[in-house]
Structure formats: C-alpha cells, structure tokens
Coordinates of C-alpha atoms in Angstrom, one line a residue:
X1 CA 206.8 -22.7 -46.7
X2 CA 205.8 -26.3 -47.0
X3 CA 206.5 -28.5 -44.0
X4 CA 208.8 -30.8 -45.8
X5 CA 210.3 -27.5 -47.0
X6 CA 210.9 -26.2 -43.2
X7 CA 212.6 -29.8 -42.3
X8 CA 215.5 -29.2 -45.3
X9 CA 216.0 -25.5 -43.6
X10 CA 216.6 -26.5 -40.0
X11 CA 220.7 -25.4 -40.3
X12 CA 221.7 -26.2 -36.9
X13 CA 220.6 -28.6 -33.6
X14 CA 219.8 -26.9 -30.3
X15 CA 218.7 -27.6 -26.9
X16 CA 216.6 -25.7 -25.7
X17 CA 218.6 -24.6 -22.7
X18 CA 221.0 -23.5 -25.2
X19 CA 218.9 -21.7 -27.2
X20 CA 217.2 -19.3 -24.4
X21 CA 220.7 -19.0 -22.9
X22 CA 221.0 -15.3 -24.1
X23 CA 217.4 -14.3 -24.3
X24 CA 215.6 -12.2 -21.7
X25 CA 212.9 -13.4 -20.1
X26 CA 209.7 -11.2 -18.7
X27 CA 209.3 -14.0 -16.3
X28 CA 211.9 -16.6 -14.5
X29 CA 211.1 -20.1 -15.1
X30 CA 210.7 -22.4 -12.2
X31 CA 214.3 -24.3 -11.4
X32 CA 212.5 -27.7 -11.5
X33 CA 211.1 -26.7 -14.8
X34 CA 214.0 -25.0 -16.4
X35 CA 216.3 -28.0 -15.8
X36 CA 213.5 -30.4 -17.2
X37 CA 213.2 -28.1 -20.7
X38 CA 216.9 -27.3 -20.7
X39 CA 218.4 -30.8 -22.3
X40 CA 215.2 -30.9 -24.9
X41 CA 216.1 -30.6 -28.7
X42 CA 214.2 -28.3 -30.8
X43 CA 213.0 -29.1 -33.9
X44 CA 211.4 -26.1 -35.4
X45 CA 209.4 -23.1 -34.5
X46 CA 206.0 -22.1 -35.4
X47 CA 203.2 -19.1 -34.9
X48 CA 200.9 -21.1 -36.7
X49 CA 199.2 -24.0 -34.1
X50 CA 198.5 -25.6 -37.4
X51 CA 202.6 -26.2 -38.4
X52 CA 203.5 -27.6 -35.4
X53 CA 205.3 -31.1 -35.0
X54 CA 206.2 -33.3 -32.5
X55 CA 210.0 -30.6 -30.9
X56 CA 208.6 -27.4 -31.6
X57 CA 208.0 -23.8 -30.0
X58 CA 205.2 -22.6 -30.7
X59 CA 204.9 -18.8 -30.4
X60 CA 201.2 -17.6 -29.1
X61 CA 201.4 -13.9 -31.0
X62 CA 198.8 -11.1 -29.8
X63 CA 197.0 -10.4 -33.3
X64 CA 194.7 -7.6 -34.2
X65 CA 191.7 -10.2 -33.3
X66 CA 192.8 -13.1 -32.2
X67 CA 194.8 -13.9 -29.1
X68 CA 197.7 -16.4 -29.6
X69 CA 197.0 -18.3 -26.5
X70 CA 194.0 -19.9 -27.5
X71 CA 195.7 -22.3 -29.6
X72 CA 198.3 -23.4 -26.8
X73 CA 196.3 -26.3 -26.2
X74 CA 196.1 -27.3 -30.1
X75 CA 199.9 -26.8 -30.5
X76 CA 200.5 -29.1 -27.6
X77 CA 198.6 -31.7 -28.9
X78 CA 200.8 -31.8 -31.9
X79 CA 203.8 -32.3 -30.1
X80 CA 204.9 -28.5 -29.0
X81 CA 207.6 -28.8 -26.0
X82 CA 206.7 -24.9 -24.8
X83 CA 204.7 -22.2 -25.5
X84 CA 206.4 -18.6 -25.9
X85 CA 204.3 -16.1 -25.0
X86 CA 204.6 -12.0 -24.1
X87 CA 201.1 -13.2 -21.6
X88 CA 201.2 -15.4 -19.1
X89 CA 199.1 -19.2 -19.8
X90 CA 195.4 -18.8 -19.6
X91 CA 196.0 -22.2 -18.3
X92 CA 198.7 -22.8 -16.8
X93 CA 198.2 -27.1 -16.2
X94 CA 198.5 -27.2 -20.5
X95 CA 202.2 -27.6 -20.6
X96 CA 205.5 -25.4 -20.5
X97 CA 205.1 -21.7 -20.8
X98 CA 207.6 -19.0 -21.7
X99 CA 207.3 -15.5 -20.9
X100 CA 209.2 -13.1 -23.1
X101 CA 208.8 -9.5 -23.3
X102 CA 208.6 -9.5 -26.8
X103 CA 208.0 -12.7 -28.6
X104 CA 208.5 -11.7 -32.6
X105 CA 211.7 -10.6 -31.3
X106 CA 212.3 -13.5 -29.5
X107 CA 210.8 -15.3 -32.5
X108 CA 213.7 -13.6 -34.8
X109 CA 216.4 -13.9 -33.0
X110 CA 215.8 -18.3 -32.5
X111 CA 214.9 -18.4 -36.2
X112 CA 218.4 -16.7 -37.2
X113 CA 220.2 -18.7 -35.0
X114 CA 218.3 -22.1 -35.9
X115 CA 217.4 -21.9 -39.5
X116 CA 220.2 -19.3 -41.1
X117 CA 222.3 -16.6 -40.3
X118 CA 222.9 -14.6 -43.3
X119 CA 225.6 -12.7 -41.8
X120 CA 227.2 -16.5 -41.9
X121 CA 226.6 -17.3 -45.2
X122 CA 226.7 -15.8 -48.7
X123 CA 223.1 -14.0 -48.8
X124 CA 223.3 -10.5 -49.7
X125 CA 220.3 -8.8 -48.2
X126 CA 218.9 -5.4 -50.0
X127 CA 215.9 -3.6 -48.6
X128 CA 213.1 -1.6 -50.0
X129 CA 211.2 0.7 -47.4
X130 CA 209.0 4.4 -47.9
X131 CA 204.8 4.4 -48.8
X132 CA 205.1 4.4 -52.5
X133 CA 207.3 2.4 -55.1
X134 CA 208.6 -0.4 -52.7
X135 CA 207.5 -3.3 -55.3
X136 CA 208.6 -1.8 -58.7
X137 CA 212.0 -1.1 -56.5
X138 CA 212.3 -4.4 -55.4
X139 CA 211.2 -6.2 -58.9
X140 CA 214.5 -3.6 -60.4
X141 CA 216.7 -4.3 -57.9
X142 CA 216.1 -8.5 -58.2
X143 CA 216.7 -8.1 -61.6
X144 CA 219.7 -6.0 -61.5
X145 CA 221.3 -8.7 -59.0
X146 CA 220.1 -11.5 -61.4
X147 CA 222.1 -9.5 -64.1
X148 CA 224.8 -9.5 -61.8
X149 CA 225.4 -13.4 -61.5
X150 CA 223.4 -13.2 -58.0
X151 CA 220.7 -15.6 -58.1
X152 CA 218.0 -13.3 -55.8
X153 CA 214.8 -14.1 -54.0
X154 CA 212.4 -11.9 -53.8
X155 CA 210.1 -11.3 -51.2
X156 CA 207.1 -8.1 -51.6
X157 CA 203.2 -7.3 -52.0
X158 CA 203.0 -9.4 -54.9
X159 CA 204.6 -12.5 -54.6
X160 CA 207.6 -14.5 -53.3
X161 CA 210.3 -16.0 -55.4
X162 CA 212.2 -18.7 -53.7
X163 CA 214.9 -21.5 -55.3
X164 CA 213.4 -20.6 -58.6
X165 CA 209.8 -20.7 -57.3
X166 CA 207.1 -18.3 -57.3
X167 CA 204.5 -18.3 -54.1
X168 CA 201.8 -15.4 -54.0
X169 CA 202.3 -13.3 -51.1
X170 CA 200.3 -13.7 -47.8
X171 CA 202.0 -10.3 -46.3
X172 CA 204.8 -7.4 -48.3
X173 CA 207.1 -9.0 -45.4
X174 CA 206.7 -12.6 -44.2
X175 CA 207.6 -13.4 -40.4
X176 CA 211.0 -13.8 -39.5
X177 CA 211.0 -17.4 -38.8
X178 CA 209.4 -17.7 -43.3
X179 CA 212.3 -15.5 -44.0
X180 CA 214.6 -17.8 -42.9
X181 CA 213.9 -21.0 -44.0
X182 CA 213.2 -19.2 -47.6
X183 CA 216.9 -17.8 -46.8
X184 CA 218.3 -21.1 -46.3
X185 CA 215.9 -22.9 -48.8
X186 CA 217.6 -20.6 -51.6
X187 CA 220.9 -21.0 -50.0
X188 CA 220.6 -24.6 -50.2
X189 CA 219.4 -24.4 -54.1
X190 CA 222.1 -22.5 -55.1
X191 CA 224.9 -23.9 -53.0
X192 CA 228.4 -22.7 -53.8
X193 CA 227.2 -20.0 -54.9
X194 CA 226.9 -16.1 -53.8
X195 CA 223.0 -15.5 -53.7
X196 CA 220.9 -11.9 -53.1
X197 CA 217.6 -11.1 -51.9
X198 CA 215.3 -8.1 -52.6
X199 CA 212.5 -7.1 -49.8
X200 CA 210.1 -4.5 -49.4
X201 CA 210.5 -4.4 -45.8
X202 CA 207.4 -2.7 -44.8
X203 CA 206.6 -0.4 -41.7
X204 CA 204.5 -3.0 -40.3
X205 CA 207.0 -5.3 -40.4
X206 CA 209.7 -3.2 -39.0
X207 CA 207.4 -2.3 -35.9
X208 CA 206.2 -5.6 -34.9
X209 CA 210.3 -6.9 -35.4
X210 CA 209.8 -9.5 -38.7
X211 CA 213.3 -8.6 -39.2
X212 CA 214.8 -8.1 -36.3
X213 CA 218.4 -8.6 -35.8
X214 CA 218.6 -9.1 -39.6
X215 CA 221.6 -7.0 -41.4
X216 CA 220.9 -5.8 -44.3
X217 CA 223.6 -5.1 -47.2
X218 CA 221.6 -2.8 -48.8
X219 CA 218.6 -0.7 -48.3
X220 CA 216.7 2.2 -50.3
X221 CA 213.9 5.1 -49.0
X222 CA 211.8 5.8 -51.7
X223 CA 209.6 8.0 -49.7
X224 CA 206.8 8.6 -47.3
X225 CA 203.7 10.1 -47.4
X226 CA 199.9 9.4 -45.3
X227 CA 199.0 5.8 -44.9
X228 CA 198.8 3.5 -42.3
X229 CA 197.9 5.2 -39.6
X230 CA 195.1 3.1 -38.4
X231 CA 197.9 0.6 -37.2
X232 CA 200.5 3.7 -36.3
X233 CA 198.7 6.4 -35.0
X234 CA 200.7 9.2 -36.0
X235 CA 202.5 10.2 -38.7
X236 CA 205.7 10.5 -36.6
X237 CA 205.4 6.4 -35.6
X238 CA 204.9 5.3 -39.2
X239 CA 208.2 7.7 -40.4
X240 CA 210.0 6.4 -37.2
X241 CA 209.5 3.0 -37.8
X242 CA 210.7 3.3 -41.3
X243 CA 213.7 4.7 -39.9
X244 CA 214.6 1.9 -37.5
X245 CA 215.6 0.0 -41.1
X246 CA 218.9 2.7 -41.3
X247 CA 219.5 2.9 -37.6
X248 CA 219.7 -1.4 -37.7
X249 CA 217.2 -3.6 -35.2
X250 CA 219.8 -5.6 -33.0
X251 CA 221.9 -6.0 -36.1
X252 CA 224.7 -3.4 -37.9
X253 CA 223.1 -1.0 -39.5
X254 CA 222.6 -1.3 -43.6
X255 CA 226.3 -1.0 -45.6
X256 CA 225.0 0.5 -48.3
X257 CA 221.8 2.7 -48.9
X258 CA 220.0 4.8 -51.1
X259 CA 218.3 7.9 -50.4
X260 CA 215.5 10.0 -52.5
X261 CA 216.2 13.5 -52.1
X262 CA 212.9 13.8 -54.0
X263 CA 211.3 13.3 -50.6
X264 CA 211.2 15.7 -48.2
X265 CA 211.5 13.4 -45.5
X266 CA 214.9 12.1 -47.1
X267 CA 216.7 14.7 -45.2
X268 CA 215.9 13.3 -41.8
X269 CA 217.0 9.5 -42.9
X270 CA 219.0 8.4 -40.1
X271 CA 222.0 7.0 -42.2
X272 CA 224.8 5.4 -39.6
X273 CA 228.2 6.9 -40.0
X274 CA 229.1 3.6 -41.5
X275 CA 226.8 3.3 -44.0
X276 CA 228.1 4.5 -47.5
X277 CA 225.0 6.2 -48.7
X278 CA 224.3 7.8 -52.3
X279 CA 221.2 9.9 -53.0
X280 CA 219.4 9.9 -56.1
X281 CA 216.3 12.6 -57.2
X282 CA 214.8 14.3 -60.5
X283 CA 214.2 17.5 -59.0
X284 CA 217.0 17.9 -56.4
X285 CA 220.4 17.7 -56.0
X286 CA 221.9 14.6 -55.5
X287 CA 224.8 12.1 -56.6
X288 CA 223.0 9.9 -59.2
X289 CA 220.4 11.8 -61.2
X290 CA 218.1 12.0 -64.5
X291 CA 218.4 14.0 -67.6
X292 CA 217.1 13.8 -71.2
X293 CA 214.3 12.4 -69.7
X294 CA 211.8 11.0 -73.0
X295 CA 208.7 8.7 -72.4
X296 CA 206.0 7.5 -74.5
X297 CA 203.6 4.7 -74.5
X298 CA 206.3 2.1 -75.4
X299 CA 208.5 2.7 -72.6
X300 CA 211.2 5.7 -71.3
X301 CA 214.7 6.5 -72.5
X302 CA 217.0 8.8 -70.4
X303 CA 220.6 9.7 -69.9
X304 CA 221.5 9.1 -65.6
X305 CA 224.7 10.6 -64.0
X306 CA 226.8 9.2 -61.7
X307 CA 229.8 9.7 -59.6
X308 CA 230.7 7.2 -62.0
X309 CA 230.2 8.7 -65.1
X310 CA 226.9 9.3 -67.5
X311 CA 225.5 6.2 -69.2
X312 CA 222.0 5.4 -71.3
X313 CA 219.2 3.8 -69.8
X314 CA 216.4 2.3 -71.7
X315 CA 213.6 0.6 -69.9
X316 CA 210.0 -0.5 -70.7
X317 CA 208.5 1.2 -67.3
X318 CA 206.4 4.6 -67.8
X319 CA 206.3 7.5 -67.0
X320 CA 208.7 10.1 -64.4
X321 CA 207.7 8.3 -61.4
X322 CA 209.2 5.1 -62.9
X323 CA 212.7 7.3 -63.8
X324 CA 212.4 7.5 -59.9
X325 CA 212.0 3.7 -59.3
X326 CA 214.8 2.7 -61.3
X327 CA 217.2 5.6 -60.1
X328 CA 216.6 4.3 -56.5
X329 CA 217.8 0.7 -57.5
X330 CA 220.3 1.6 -59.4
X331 CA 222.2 3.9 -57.0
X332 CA 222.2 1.4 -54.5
X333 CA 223.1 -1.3 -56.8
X334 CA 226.0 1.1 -58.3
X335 CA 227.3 2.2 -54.7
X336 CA 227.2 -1.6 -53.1
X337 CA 229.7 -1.7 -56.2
X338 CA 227.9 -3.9 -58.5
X339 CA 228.7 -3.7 -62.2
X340 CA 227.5 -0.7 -64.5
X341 CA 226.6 -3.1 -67.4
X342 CA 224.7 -6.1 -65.0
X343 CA 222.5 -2.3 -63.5
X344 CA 221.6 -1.7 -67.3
X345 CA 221.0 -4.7 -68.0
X346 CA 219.0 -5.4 -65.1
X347 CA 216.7 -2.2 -65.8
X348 CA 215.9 -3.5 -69.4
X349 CA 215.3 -7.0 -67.9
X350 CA 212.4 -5.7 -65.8
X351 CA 209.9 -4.5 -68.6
X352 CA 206.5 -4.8 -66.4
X353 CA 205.6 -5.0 -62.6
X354 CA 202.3 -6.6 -62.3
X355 CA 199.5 -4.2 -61.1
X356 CA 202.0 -1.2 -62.0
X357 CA 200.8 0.5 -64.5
X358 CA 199.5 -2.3 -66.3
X359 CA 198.3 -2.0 -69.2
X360 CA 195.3 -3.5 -70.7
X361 CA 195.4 -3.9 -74.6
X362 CA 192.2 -5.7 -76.3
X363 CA 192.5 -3.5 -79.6
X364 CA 190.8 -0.6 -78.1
X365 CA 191.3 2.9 -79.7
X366 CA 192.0 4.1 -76.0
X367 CA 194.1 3.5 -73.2
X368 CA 192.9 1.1 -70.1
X369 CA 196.0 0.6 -67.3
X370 CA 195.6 -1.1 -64.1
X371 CA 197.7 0.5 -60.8
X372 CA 198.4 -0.1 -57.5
X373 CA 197.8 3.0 -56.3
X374 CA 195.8 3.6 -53.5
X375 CA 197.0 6.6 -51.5
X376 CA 196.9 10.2 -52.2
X377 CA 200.7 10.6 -53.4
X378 CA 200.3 7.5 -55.5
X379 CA 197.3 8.7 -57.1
X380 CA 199.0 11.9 -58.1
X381 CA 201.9 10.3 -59.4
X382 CA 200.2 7.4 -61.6
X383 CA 197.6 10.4 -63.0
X384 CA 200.7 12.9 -64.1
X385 CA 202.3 9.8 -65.7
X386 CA 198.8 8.9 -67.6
X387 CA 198.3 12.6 -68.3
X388 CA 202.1 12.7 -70.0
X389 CA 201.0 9.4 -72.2
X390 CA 197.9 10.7 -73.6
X391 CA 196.6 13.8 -75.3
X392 CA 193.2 13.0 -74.4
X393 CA 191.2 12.9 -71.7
X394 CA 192.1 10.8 -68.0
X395 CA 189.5 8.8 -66.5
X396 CA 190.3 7.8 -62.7
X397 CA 188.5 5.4 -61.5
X398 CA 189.6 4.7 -57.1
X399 CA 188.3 3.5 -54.1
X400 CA 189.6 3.3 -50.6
X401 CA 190.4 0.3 -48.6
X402 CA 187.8 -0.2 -45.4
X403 CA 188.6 -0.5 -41.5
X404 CA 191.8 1.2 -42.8
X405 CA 192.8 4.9 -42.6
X406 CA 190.0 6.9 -43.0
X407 CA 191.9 10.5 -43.1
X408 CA 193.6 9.8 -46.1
X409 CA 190.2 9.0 -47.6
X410 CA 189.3 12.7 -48.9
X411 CA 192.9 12.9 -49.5
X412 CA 192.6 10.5 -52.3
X413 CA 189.3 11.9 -53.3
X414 CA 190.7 15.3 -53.9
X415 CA 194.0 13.8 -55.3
X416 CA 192.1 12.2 -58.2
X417 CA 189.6 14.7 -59.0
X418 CA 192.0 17.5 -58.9
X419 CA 193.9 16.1 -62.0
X420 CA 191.6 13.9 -63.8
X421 CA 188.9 14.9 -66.7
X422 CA 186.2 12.2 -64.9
X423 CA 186.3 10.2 -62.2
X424 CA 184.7 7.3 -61.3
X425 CA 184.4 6.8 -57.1
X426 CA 183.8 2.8 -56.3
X427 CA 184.5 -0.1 -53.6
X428 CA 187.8 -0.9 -53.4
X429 CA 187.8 -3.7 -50.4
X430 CA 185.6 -2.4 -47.7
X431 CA 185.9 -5.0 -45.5
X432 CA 183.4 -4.9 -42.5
X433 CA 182.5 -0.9 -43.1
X434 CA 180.0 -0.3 -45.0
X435 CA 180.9 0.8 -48.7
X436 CA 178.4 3.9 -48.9
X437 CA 180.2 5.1 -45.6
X438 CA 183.8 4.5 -47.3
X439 CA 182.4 6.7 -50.5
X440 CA 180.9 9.8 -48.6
X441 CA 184.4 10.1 -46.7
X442 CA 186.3 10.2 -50.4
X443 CA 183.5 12.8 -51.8
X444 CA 184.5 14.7 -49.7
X445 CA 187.7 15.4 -51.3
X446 CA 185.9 14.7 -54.7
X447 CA 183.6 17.4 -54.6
X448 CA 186.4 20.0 -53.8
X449 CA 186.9 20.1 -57.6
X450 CA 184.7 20.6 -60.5
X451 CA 185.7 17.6 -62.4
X452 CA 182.7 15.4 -63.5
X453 CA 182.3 12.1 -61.4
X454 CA 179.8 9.3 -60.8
X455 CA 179.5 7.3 -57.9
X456 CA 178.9 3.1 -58.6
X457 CA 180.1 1.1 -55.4
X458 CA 179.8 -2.0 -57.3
X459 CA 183.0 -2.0 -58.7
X460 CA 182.5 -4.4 -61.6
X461 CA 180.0 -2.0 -62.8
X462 CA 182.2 0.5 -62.2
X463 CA 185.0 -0.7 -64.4
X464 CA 182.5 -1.1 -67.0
X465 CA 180.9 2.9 -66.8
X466 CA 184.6 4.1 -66.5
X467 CA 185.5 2.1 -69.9
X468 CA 182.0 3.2 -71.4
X469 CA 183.2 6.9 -71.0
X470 CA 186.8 6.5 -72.8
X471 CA 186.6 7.9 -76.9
X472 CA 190.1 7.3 -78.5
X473 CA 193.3 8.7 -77.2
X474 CA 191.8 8.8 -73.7
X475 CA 193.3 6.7 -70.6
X476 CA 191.2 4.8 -68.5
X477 CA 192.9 4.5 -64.8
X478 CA 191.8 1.7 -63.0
X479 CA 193.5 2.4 -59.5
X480 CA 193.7 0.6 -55.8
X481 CA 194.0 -3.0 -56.5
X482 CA 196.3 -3.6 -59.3
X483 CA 197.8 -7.3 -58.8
X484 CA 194.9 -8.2 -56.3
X485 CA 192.7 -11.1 -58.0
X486 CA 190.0 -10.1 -54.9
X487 CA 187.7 -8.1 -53.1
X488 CA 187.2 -8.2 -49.7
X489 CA 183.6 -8.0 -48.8
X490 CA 183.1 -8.1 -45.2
X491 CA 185.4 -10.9 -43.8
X492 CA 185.1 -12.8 -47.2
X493 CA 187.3 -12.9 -50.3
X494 CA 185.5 -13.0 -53.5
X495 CA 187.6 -13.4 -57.1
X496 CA 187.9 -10.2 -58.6
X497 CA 190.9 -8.8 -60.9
X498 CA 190.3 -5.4 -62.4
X499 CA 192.4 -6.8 -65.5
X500 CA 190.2 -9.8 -66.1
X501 CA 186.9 -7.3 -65.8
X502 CA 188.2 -4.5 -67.3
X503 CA 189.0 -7.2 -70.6
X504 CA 185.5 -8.6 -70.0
X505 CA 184.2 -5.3 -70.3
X506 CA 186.3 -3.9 -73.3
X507 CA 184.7 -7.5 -75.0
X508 CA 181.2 -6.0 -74.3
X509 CA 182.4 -3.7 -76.0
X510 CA 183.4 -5.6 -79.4
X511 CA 186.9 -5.7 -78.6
X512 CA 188.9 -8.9 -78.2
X513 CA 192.3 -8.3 -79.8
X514 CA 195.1 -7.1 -78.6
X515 CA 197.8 -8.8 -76.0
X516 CA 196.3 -10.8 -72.9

C-alpha cells in the first residue's frame, strides 16, 4: 500500500505501553526505559526501513539473506520510536529495542489491533490453501461473493484487488500488517456495507505467521502434493503448516470449510469440531459432487449435486481439473449459506484465470495455452486436460524454477514426458544455479520415457521450436510461468511473458489474427 494509503487505515490510537501490554516479551525492558516508551503514540508499523515515518515500529525481520537489523539505524533516522526484533541490537546505543520471541507474530497481532480487526467489522474472510489450484479457487470464489452482493478483495499469486483497485502481487500472501490496511482500505471504500475477501493463504505464509490471529469465515484444501521443500524440509512440515489454517493461529478456527476428498491427504484435514465442513470430489464420495461432466475447447458443462439439491453449471474454465476448482468454491460458498443462484452466477462470471490455461489464439490451425504449472501433479493435470481438448498430438514445453526444490525436478521431468507426444525441456527462472545444472536434474525424469524431446535453455527459443513442431489439431503447452511477465536470471529480472513470445513467435509464423 501507498503511504498516504496506510495513514487512511490507521483505525485506532495507541500508546505504546498499551499496545505491548499483552505481548510476550523474549527480553524485559529496562524500568527507566519501559516508562519512557510507555506514554508514546504509535503511528504505524513497518518491516520495510524504507516506509517508516516519524511514530513508527519498525520490525527488523530475519530474511532468507538479509538480516533485519541492519536497517535499525536507517529506520531511526526516519523517525522510528523502537525497533522490534526476535535478536538483540547489534548496537545497542541506536535507539529503543524490543525483544520478541517471534516478531511476525508480534507484527500480526499489533497490526489487527491498530489497523483492523475483522472479527470487529463486517469483512468476511475465505481462504484458499493446498499445492495446486489456490488461484483459480480464489478468482471463483471472489466472483461468487461478488455475485452475492459482497464486494470482495482479493489477494493471490497474481494480483491484489483492493477498493476496486488492481495491484500486481509482490508475494501469494502479503504480510500481516498489508493485509490490514488493504482490510480496512476496502472497509473504508465500501462503508455500510457487508464486504468479503478471497486469499490463497500459502504454506509460507502460514509458517512464518502473515496471518496470525486472523479468523477466517471460510477456508478450502484443494490438495497437496511435493513442492516447497527447500523452505520446509519435509514433506510432513509443508502438510502441517497447511493444516495450522483448520486448526486456527491464535484465532477460532475457520466456520466454514471445504474439503477435497480427491486428495488423499484430505482425510487427515484437521477440521475443529466447530467448523461445519462439506467435502467435494470427482472420484470419491463426498457431499457436493460432479456428473454429466462435458468439456470442449469453448468451455465445460456439468450437472453438481448437493445436499441441496442438483443444479446446472456452465463455466468457460477447461478441462476436469477446472470441474475440481469450481466444486471447491462452490461447496464452501453453498455451506457458508450463500445463495445457489449468486454460486452460479459467480462460476459463469469467472471465464479465464490469467496464466491458467490460457489460451493463445493468433488464427493458428493448432492449439498454444499458457499454464501455471510447475510441479509434477500440476503438470499431470494441465496435460490430461490438453490431451481431452485435442485429438492431436500434445507438445509440453517446462522448466523448473532454480535455488528451489531440486527433488521434484525429475518428478516434473517424468510427469511431462510420460503423457506428452514431445517435449520441449527449457529455463524456467534459474536464478543463481546454473540452467544446464537445473536441465540435467529434469532429464533425468525425461529420459525415463520414450517420448521425443529437445533440450533449448533459452526459453524464447524454446517457445519458438515448441510452436515450430505443432501441425493442426495439436496443443502446444507452454508450462511454469503462466501470468509471470519475467525471468529471473541470476539476481535480475528481465521482461519475459510466454504469451507475448509465444504470439511473437506464431507472427513468424504468418499468423496474426485471432484474439489478443
């Protein structure tokens, strides 16, 4: 948020004696010191040196690279009254410090109580959490409360929406202290009225407490599957920290969820005995399913039963994974009692997700789409959809991410190869690794298969040999970045969009036509 923007959120006046009233701290402040900070107002909180004004904490966060205390002395040059730390000061003789044993917690819990508490206001909070399908759940689910008289924000990989704005994302979920001043900035733009927000709420965020002591209305597991484990370790940390979204992080847990029965792991879903919970699935049991299931290149058309009854829903999304996506928003939306006409009408409201199975239409005799996808399960699931669309051949063209998980590398590899006709093996964003390294570890799952493939880690050219291969009524997948308009070449960002070079490349090609 802009500064000027953070200034119109601040709800409520504190001292600062008031506000660490409740709050643990790792280490006791001097009583000289303590009565001296006690009677100051606080203006605003920051974990950016670079947003701080004259009344504000500033929170010194431990970052993958970079350690939070090295901007003390910059944020108390602009005014900063303390420093909240989980380390003691480097140097003590800058200013006030605060010791907390876990400052994004502590970070939380002061933003909710200065900025907004939506548990005190009318902003209904739904949640989106599992590997795969968070984004297209969220985009569903914002429309569906939009259909439903809720004007929602919505907060995910792509993009914020705020008080009718649109902001491109920075991270799927923003710190706790942006969360609440976009709460209370859409509050404010909407006053007198009952407003919504959709968020992926990702692992990440759920481990490092950027929504801590939040309570959710709502929230949906789509599923969960290998990624991520360069920041969790194990695959039992990355499912558990999931789970802490059911189980509720200082708050109630959620009063509503959705759970996919689809997913193995849905079983184990730690749903509170006071959370009214409905499950939804294509394959397995459940209380809101699919049937009559019909899908073509124009969109998908399918009958869904309900403990409310059997109604038609029509929607412009592809494919049976996308039958999945709006099934997981719509039983939550149903259970958390929201009208069956604003859920339909929501679902044929949200025609296209950007980066989802986009597609890329310059007049071409073949298909081009554009996905997300970029772990093994993903890969699966956007190749069956492209493989039910098309009665020729699929073209897969992936790469995997750098100084990210490396094991699920071969995964993808052998995910892509094992149920395409070609595939094309390229950079994706390798980051500081180097982008031969990144490929060997995906041939490796590559060359499990005999499907044809080229290697091309230029990824412009890439795009280019992948479309060069299509003849009409094939598909040409262009996986791993989807919305992104960049690659990340060592510590750099360089423009890149695989839509704007797959249509630069289909030009090449003496096609210009089609929609843009």
């Amino acid at each position: 948020m802009q500064e000027t923007e953070r200034n119109i959120a601040l709800q409520a006046s504190y001292t600062l004696g008031e506000l660490l009233a409740d709050l643990p701290l790792a280490a006791p402040l001097a009583e000289p010191l303590a009565q001296a900070l006690a009677e100051l107002r606080v203006h605003g909180l920051a974990y950016d040196s670079r947003r701080v004004q004259p009344g504000y904490l500033f929170f010194a966060m431990q970052g993958a690279n970079l350690d939070g205390r090295a901007f003390a002395p910059q944020a108390f040059a602009q005014g900063a009254i303390a420093v909240v730390c989980e380390a003691p000061a480097l140097d003590p003789a800058l200013g006030p410090w605060i010791q907390v044993p876990h400052a994004r917690r502590t970070l939380a819990l002061l933003a909710r109580k200065l900025y907004l508490d939506p548990a005190q206001h009318a902003l209904a909070l739904y949640a989106v959490t599992g590997t795969n399908g968070k984004t297209t759940v969220a985009y569903l689910l914002a429309s569906i409360l939009e259909a439903a008289g809720l004007p929602a924000a919505l907060f995910g990989t792509i993009e914020y929406r705020v008080a009718g704005k649109r902001q491109e994302s920075i991270n799927t979920t923003p710190e706790s202290v942006d969360l609440y001043e976009a709460f209370a900035e859409h509050q404010t733009a909407f006053a007198g009225q009952s407003v919504a927000a959709a968020m992926e709420v990702s692992s990440h965020a759920l481990a490092l407490g950027r929504v801590w002591g939040m309570h959710f209305r709502g929230a949906i597991w789509t599923n969960l599957t290998q990624d991520h484990l360069d920041f969790h370790g194990t695959m039992e940390a990355y499912k558990q920290a999931k789970f802490a979204l059911f189980r509720g992080q200082d708050a109630a847990p959620p009063d509503f969820a959705a759970i996919n029965r689809d997913d193995p792991t849905g079983a184990e879903v730690p749903v509170a005995p006071s959370t009214m919970a409905w499950t939804f699935a294509l394959t397995q049991e459940a209380d809101v399913t699919a049937v009559d299931i019909q899908s073509d290149y124009a969109g998908t058309r399918f009958t869904m039963r309900t403990p409310l009854g059997e109604f038609p829903v029509a929607s412009g999304l592809l494919g049976d994974i996308n039958v999945s996506n709006i099934l997981a928003a719509a039983t939550l939306a149903l259970r958390s009692g929201i009208a069956v006409e604003a859920v339909l009408a929501g679902i044929r409201n949200c025609n296209a997700v950007p980066g989802r199975f986009e597609r890329i239409d310059a007049g071409q005799p073949f298909y081009v789409v554009c996905d997300y996808a970029h772990t093994d399960d993903a890969l699966r699931n956007v190749i069956r959809v492209a493989r039910s669309l098309v009665k020729g051949r699929v073209i897969t063209l992936f790469g995997c991410g750098g100084d990210r998980d490396r094991a699920k590398r071969p995964l993808m590899g052998a995910a892509a190869s094992a149920l395409s006709d070609f595939v094309v093996l390229t950079s994706d964003n390798p980051r500081t690794e180097d982008p031969l390294a990144i490929l060997n570890d995906a041939l490796v799952g590559v060359s499990r298969y005999d499907t044809p493939y080229l290697v091309e880690p230029d990824r412009a050219l890439a795009i280019e040999k992948a479309i060069a291969q299509a003849q009409p009524g094939d598909m040409v997948l262009l996986a791993g970045k989807g919305h992104e308009t960049y690659q990340i070449l060592g510590k750099t960002k360089y423009p890149f969009d695989d839509r704007s070079v797959a249509r630069q490349a289909l030009g090449r090609r003496g096609y210009a036509g089609g929609a843009q």
